[in-house]
Amino acid sequence: MRGRDEDTGEFLSPSRSQNRRDALDVLALGETLTALSAAQLARLPIPEELLPHIRETQRMTSHGARKRQHAFLAKQMRRQDDAVLDAIRDALAKDGDAGKRETAALHRAEAVRDGLMGDDGDVAMTEFLAAHPDADRQKLRQLVRNAHEERKRNKPPRAYRELFREVRELLATDGDEVADPLEDEDA
């Protein structure tokens, strides 16, 4: 029984329905986490005590066992502070602060790559190398040449993607956090 405050008449605790909705939200978050790869999980602020439960759930193949394990994972997650769960949700959300920073950093890396591939590629290369003196000049120039050649011959954009990864890593060393977008970059 929830009870009421005698002075104000307000309920003292959340309703049973609200508690159930909260528990189902945590269960859905747990199911989302188990669908991620190990690299994606490593980027999230997940407490160490939850990782073995997530891995165990991923290992399950039987539907019934997996469902029970999801429920157990949700129980373990409900023991965490709300701030921890909110941080995980924010990191997963594309519209959260972490998602916005990641997206902005990826757009910046794409803009630099497109500048290197554009008509003023030499000017962009000079500016980029001046800003990043530790960059491998020869490797970047080779990747740009190969990407142009691939585009001209209608080949798969392997060098184009590799150029993106190289630029992203160099920008990340500047302090801009650019994460690998779900380990699958097709830009």
XYZ file of C-alpha atoms in Angstrom:
187
model
C 0.000 0.000 0.000
C 1.397 3.348 -1.007
C -0.266 5.600 1.469
C -0.897 9.322 1.332
C 0.642 12.307 3.012
C -1.870 13.444 5.629
C -1.108 17.138 5.101
C -1.085 17.427 1.304
C -2.998 14.329 0.226
C -0.271 13.370 -2.267
C 0.857 9.812 -2.745
C 4.108 8.930 -0.950
C 5.623 6.626 -3.596
C 5.231 5.819 -7.274
C 2.268 3.724 -8.302
C 2.549 0.049 -9.087
C 1.952 0.853 -12.748
C 4.799 3.359 -12.736
C 7.120 0.833 -11.075
C 6.198 -1.700 -13.767
C 6.815 0.809 -16.569
C 10.219 1.627 -15.074
C 11.100 -2.077 -14.822
C 10.060 -2.662 -18.439
C 12.207 0.293 -19.540
C 15.219 -1.271 -17.824
C 14.407 -4.636 -19.441
C 14.286 -2.971 -22.882
C 17.617 -1.251 -22.169
C 19.127 -4.620 -21.237
C 17.860 -6.163 -24.479
C 19.394 -3.280 -26.410
C 22.733 -3.790 -24.670
C 22.793 -7.505 -25.446
C 22.286 -6.754 -29.143
C 25.529 -4.718 -29.278
C 28.969 -6.024 -30.169
C 31.852 -6.124 -27.704
C 33.441 -3.031 -29.291
C 30.205 -1.070 -28.996
C 29.782 -2.129 -25.375
C 33.336 -1.002 -24.612
C 32.433 2.561 -25.631
C 29.493 2.734 -23.230
C 29.776 3.684 -19.552
C 28.686 0.264 -18.310
C 29.734 -0.737 -14.780
C 32.130 -3.690 -14.622
C 29.724 -5.790 -12.572
C 27.136 -5.754 -15.399
C 29.444 -6.820 -18.232
C 29.578 -10.546 -17.295
C 25.772 -10.661 -17.140
C 25.520 -9.013 -20.573
C 28.038 -11.456 -22.070
C 26.203 -14.409 -20.509
C 22.921 -13.203 -22.011
C 24.544 -12.837 -25.435
C 25.842 -16.389 -25.181
C 22.374 -17.880 -24.643
C 20.708 -19.397 -27.698
C 17.586 -21.021 -26.251
C 14.616 -18.659 -26.290
C 13.407 -19.522 -22.804
C 16.850 -19.370 -21.248
C 17.589 -16.087 -23.001
C 14.326 -14.600 -21.737
C 15.138 -15.623 -18.146
C 18.654 -14.261 -18.496
C 17.262 -10.943 -19.803
C 15.050 -10.739 -16.725
C 18.035 -11.473 -14.482
C 20.117 -8.825 -16.294
C 17.308 -6.293 -15.796
C 17.229 -7.145 -12.088
C 20.976 -6.521 -11.836
C 20.595 -3.252 -13.763
C 17.812 -2.043 -11.446
C 20.289 -2.323 -8.576
C 22.385 0.386 -10.230
C 21.849 4.086 -9.617
C 19.484 5.912 -11.924
C 22.385 8.150 -12.971
C 24.299 5.124 -14.319
C 21.326 3.941 -16.361
C 20.697 7.470 -17.629
C 24.350 7.738 -18.720
C 24.034 4.472 -20.653
C 20.810 5.645 -22.283
C 22.411 8.968 -23.187
C 25.410 7.238 -24.744
C 23.079 5.029 -26.790
C 20.785 7.842 -27.865
C 21.615 9.511 -31.135
C 20.019 12.704 -29.855
C 21.770 12.599 -26.462
C 24.754 14.794 -25.625
C 27.278 12.031 -26.242
C 25.568 11.127 -29.502
C 25.607 14.743 -30.633
C 29.311 15.101 -29.873
C 30.083 11.868 -31.691
C 27.998 12.867 -34.687
C 29.630 16.299 -34.858
C 33.090 14.729 -34.720
C 32.180 12.281 -37.493
C 30.857 15.122 -39.635
C 34.090 17.021 -39.067
C 36.133 13.992 -40.159
C 33.930 13.596 -43.243
C 34.350 17.284 -44.092
C 38.134 17.013 -43.831
C 38.134 13.881 -45.997
C 35.897 15.537 -48.596
C 38.200 18.570 -48.569
C 41.192 16.334 -49.229
C 39.312 14.686 -52.092
C 38.020 17.963 -53.575
C 39.402 20.242 -56.261
C 41.478 22.174 -53.700
C 42.830 18.960 -52.211
C 46.433 20.158 -52.165
C 45.536 23.265 -50.173
C 43.397 21.195 -47.790
C 46.228 18.652 -47.429
C 48.725 21.406 -46.585
C 46.388 22.909 -43.974
C 45.599 19.513 -42.481
C 49.261 18.528 -42.272
C 50.122 21.892 -40.700
C 47.468 21.278 -38.042
C 48.597 17.653 -37.548
C 52.399 17.480 -37.861
C 52.449 13.886 -36.592
C 50.391 12.719 -39.604
C 51.976 10.415 -42.159
C 52.080 12.714 -45.197
C 52.961 9.995 -47.663
C 50.219 7.640 -46.467
C 47.559 10.357 -46.660
C 48.602 11.395 -50.168
C 48.626 7.750 -51.287
C 45.148 7.186 -49.852
C 43.828 10.277 -51.654
C 45.374 9.105 -54.951
C 43.946 5.607 -54.511
C 40.507 6.995 -53.620
C 40.497 9.134 -56.778
C 41.535 6.110 -58.824
C 38.803 3.954 -57.273
C 36.198 6.593 -57.988
C 37.372 6.937 -61.596
C 37.217 3.158 -62.170
C 33.916 2.669 -60.253
C 35.558 0.320 -57.786
C 34.455 -0.185 -54.162
C 35.544 2.765 -51.967
C 38.172 0.928 -49.917
C 40.812 3.693 -49.916
C 38.070 6.299 -49.393
C 37.033 4.526 -46.188
C 40.625 4.040 -45.099
C 41.226 7.772 -45.616
C 38.218 8.483 -43.377
C 39.601 6.194 -40.652
C 43.024 7.814 -40.839
C 41.561 11.349 -40.631
C 39.257 10.301 -37.780
C 42.169 8.883 -35.781
C 44.240 12.020 -36.314
C 41.359 14.245 -35.229
C 40.798 12.028 -32.189
C 44.377 12.641 -31.059
C 43.524 16.344 -30.933
C 41.022 15.623 -28.202
C 38.003 15.325 -30.460
C 36.409 12.037 -29.601
C 35.391 10.339 -32.791
C 34.114 6.831 -32.221
C 33.716 4.168 -34.852
C 30.023 4.359 -35.787
C 28.866 0.863 -34.923
C 32.000 -0.606 -36.493
C 30.537 -0.234 -40.002
C 31.517 2.896 -41.929
C 30.106 3.080 -45.424
C 30.630 6.789 -46.098
